[in-house]
Amino acid sequence: MITGGAGFIGCHVVRLFVNSHPDYRIINVDKLTYAGNLANLKDIESSPNYTFVKGDICDFEAMLSLMRTHHVDGIIHLAAESHVDRSISDPFTFAQTNVMGTLSLLQAARICWEESPERYEGKRFYHISTDEVYGALAMTMPEGELSDRSAHKVYGNDFFTEDKKYQPHSPYSAAKASSDHFVRAFHDTYGMPTVVTNCSNNYGPYQFPEKLIPLFINNICHRRSLPVYGQGLNVRDWLYVEDHARAIDLIFHKGRTAETYNIGGHNEWRNIDIVRLLVSTTDRMLGRKENEDMNLITYVTDRAGHDLRYAIDSSKLQQELGWVPSLQFEEGIERTVRWYLDNEQWLDNVTSGDYMNYYEKMYSGR
Ligand code: NAD
Ligand code: DAU
């Protein structure tokens, strides 16, 4: 059972599991909020080992019934409210989905698994979390170097390791932190075989265009302004989404129970450098004059509580399971911009709201 499989990362995980594990029956449970889009899974929706169920993870009875009916033995839990800016204006929804939704799934899994003769044997509850739970790291790079645009370097000497103290700053990260605690509590209290991963910023195809990279690609195409928060000096550690999906597959199968693994790209970029790279790449691919659209960059009021720097130390995952990111950022950005330009219809359907009718069209009467 994969929750949130119609979202950005979820659709890559569902696709990977459906294609590379034909002997598994994959059940994708998604409420189809504004962030869920079944068109993300068009290529695999008719696969014999794939089932979509429209459902709310907060609905405990429905989750329990689903797990019993399908004899669910593994759960990869991605469903969440994921956008920091939305959490600032609507924190209740984030607490409800991310905390209560996770608790509801945990309790349903506990009841379902405890009533089977083999109990927790051969079972796994895998919770997908974020590096944002650790709070923000300092930037220790000398001031002078900040004018260097070449980026792609390390901006400090401190990193998020698995034993870093939780210090969430946004309602989003506070809710994710709380859900992580519940998952660990279910291991410690009931013996549930859990595993948690905390990943850095993902980018790639099918990301909802409210997040920095797809929003800005779309805006460059339509020559709309590019709203850079504050001075654009905040640093994020970017990972191509398919590399995250590969890590999830590996950890689901080989990760040690009750462990936490950090996943990241060793790929720190200041926002402003990414924005410039997006402008030059998109302009080039559209056949416009290189950098023609740099004037779209607009500095706007900073995000409240904006974390300065995220940087993951993923050496535990690399050493224990041999995972390494496969793509250099520049190549990943080329692929990503190309994908959004080639999939204008997908982007138009999302921005116009048309994508919300996909479920009715495809699944009504089934
Ligand atoms: P997303 O917003 O693109 O997708 C979330 C999905 O969850 C959507 O399909 C939505 O319909 C579904 N959903 C929301 N509420 C639900 C509910 N109550 N019941 C069932 N389904 C529901 O998110 P994403 O960016 O793909 O992130 C997926 C997970 O990975 C989240 O848990 C997020 O915290 C985590 N994460 C994301 C990133 C990132 O950079 N995007 C990085 C690290 C961790
Ligand atoms: O670190 C992992 C997290 O990455 C995930 O847990 C979240 O679900 C995911 O949304 C992402 O959070 P961020 O807040 O880092 O991503 P976002 O794309 O919203 O913003 C990236 C950076 O760009 C951040 O520093 C804020 C800035 N930004 C963002 C937007 C949308 C801008 O300057 N302007 C914008 O319009």
PDB file of N, CA and C in Angstrom, residues 8 199-204 237-247 263-267 323-327 329:
ATOM      1  N   PHE A   8       3.471  14.147  -6.262  1.00  0.00           N
ATOM      2  CA  PHE A   8       4.746  14.263  -6.997  1.00  0.00           C
ATOM      3  C   PHE A   8       5.676  13.061  -6.748  1.00  0.00           C
ATOM      4  N   CYS A 199      14.247  13.148   3.841  1.00  0.00           N
ATOM      5  CA  CYS A 199      14.882  13.498   2.563  1.00  0.00           C
ATOM      6  C   CYS A 199      14.920  15.013   2.353  1.00  0.00           C
ATOM      7  N   SER A 200      15.849  15.430   1.522  1.00  0.00           N
ATOM      8  CA  SER A 200      15.988  16.845   1.163  1.00  0.00           C
ATOM      9  C   SER A 200      15.041  17.196   0.009  1.00  0.00           C
ATOM     10  N   ASN A 201      15.169  18.419  -0.514  1.00  0.00           N
ATOM     11  CA  ASN A 201      14.272  18.903  -1.583  1.00  0.00           C
ATOM     12  C   ASN A 201      14.368  18.054  -2.840  1.00  0.00           C
ATOM     13  N   ASN A 202      13.228  17.596  -3.322  1.00  0.00           N
ATOM     14  CA  ASN A 202      13.164  16.836  -4.573  1.00  0.00           C
ATOM     15  C   ASN A 202      12.781  17.765  -5.724  1.00  0.00           C
ATOM     16  N   TYR A 203      13.228  17.400  -6.921  1.00  0.00           N
ATOM     17  CA  TYR A 203      12.782  18.110  -8.128  1.00  0.00           C
ATOM     18  C   TYR A 203      12.689  17.096  -9.258  1.00  0.00           C
ATOM     19  N   GLY A 204      11.932  17.465 -10.302  1.00  0.00           N
ATOM     20  CA  GLY A 204      11.796  16.575 -11.456  1.00  0.00           C
ATOM     21  C   GLY A 204      10.383  16.647 -12.018  1.00  0.00           C
ATOM     22  N   ASP A 237      19.234  21.547  -0.489  1.00  0.00           N
ATOM     23  CA  ASP A 237      20.061  20.432  -0.976  1.00  0.00           C
ATOM     24  C   ASP A 237      19.154  19.610  -1.914  1.00  0.00           C
ATOM     25  N   TRP A 238      19.395  19.690  -3.218  1.00  0.00           N
ATOM     26  CA  TRP A 238      18.435  19.187  -4.202  1.00  0.00           C
ATOM     27  C   TRP A 238      18.750  17.768  -4.670  1.00  0.00           C
ATOM     28  N   LEU A 239      17.690  16.974  -4.803  1.00  0.00           N
ATOM     29  CA  LEU A 239      17.831  15.579  -5.234  1.00  0.00           C
ATOM     30  C   LEU A 239      16.801  15.282  -6.329  1.00  0.00           C
ATOM     31  N   TYR A 240      17.267  14.643  -7.407  1.00  0.00           N
ATOM     32  CA  TYR A 240      16.344  14.270  -8.489  1.00  0.00           C
ATOM     33  C   TYR A 240      15.367  13.222  -7.957  1.00  0.00           C
ATOM     34  N   VAL A 241      14.090  13.419  -8.261  1.00  0.00           N
ATOM     35  CA  VAL A 241      13.048  12.611  -7.626  1.00  0.00           C
ATOM     36  C   VAL A 241      13.212  11.104  -7.882  1.00  0.00           C
ATOM     37  N   GLU A 242      13.723  10.734  -9.054  1.00  0.00           N
ATOM     38  CA  GLU A 242      13.874   9.287  -9.318  1.00  0.00           C
ATOM     39  C   GLU A 242      14.965   8.674  -8.443  1.00  0.00           C
ATOM     40  N   ASP A 243      15.934   9.491  -8.043  1.00  0.00           N
ATOM     41  CA  ASP A 243      16.952   8.986  -7.113  1.00  0.00           C
ATOM     42  C   ASP A 243      16.340   8.752  -5.733  1.00  0.00           C
ATOM     43  N   HIS A 244      15.387   9.623  -5.364  1.00  0.00           N
ATOM     44  CA  HIS A 244      14.684   9.413  -4.082  1.00  0.00           C
ATOM     45  C   HIS A 244      13.852   8.126  -4.152  1.00  0.00           C
ATOM     46  N   ALA A 245      13.142   7.945  -5.262  1.00  0.00           N
ATOM     47  CA  ALA A 245      12.302   6.739  -5.413  1.00  0.00           C
ATOM     48  C   ALA A 245      13.156   5.477  -5.324  1.00  0.00           C
ATOM     49  N   ARG A 246      14.328   5.514  -5.931  1.00  0.00           N
ATOM     50  CA  ARG A 246      15.249   4.359  -5.871  1.00  0.00           C
ATOM     51  C   ARG A 246      15.694   4.093  -4.438  1.00  0.00           C
ATOM     52  N   ALA A 247      15.963   5.167  -3.711  1.00  0.00           N
ATOM     53  CA  ALA A 247      16.371   5.005  -2.304  1.00  0.00           C
ATOM     54  C   ALA A 247      15.226   4.390  -1.495  1.00  0.00           C
ATOM     55  N   ILE A 263      18.309  11.051   3.418  1.00  0.00           N
ATOM     56  CA  ILE A 263      18.538  10.930   1.973  1.00  0.00           C
ATOM     57  C   ILE A 263      18.763  12.335   1.394  1.00  0.00           C
ATOM     58  N   GLY A 264      19.866  12.511   0.681  1.00  0.00           N
ATOM     59  CA  GLY A 264      20.125  13.833   0.107  1.00  0.00           C
ATOM     60  C   GLY A 264      21.126  13.757  -1.022  1.00  0.00           C
ATOM     61  N   GLY A 265      21.233  14.843  -1.746  1.00  0.00           N
ATOM     62  CA  GLY A 265      22.036  14.823  -2.969  1.00  0.00           C
ATOM     63  C   GLY A 265      23.446  15.343  -2.841  1.00  0.00           C
ATOM     64  N   HIS A 266      23.861  15.790  -1.634  1.00  0.00           N
ATOM     65  CA  HIS A 266      25.142  16.500  -1.492  1.00  0.00           C
ATOM     66  C   HIS A 266      25.217  17.576  -2.558  1.00  0.00           C
ATOM     67  N   ASN A 267      24.193  18.365  -2.613  1.00  0.00           N
ATOM     68  CA  ASN A 267      24.013  19.250  -3.756  1.00  0.00           C
ATOM     69  C   ASN A 267      23.351  20.553  -3.303  1.00  0.00           C
ATOM     70  N   TRP A 323      23.620   3.226  -1.529  1.00  0.00           N
ATOM     71  CA  TRP A 323      22.884   4.163  -2.393  1.00  0.00           C
ATOM     72  C   TRP A 323      23.713   5.420  -2.662  1.00  0.00           C
ATOM     73  N   VAL A 324      23.753   5.847  -3.924  1.00  0.00           N
ATOM     74  CA  VAL A 324      24.318   7.168  -4.249  1.00  0.00           C
ATOM     75  C   VAL A 324      23.417   7.824  -5.298  1.00  0.00           C
ATOM     76  N   PRO A 325      23.327   9.151  -5.269  1.00  0.00           N
ATOM     77  CA  PRO A 325      22.522   9.817  -6.299  1.00  0.00           C
ATOM     78  C   PRO A 325      23.135   9.579  -7.671  1.00  0.00           C
ATOM     79  N   SER A 326      22.296   9.437  -8.700  1.00  0.00           N
ATOM     80  CA  SER A 326      22.834   9.081 -10.012  1.00  0.00           C
ATOM     81  C   SER A 326      23.054  10.299 -10.908  1.00  0.00           C
ATOM     82  N   LEU A 327      22.379  11.398 -10.609  1.00  0.00           N
ATOM     83  CA  LEU A 327      22.400  12.533 -11.546  1.00  0.00           C
ATOM     84  C   LEU A 327      23.091  13.757 -10.979  1.00  0.00           C
ATOM     85  N   PHE A 329      23.249  17.781 -10.796  1.00  0.00           N
ATOM     86  CA  PHE A 329      22.138  18.733 -10.791  1.00  0.00           C
ATOM     87  C   PHE A 329      21.904  19.379 -12.162  1.00  0.00           C
TER      88      PHE A 329
END
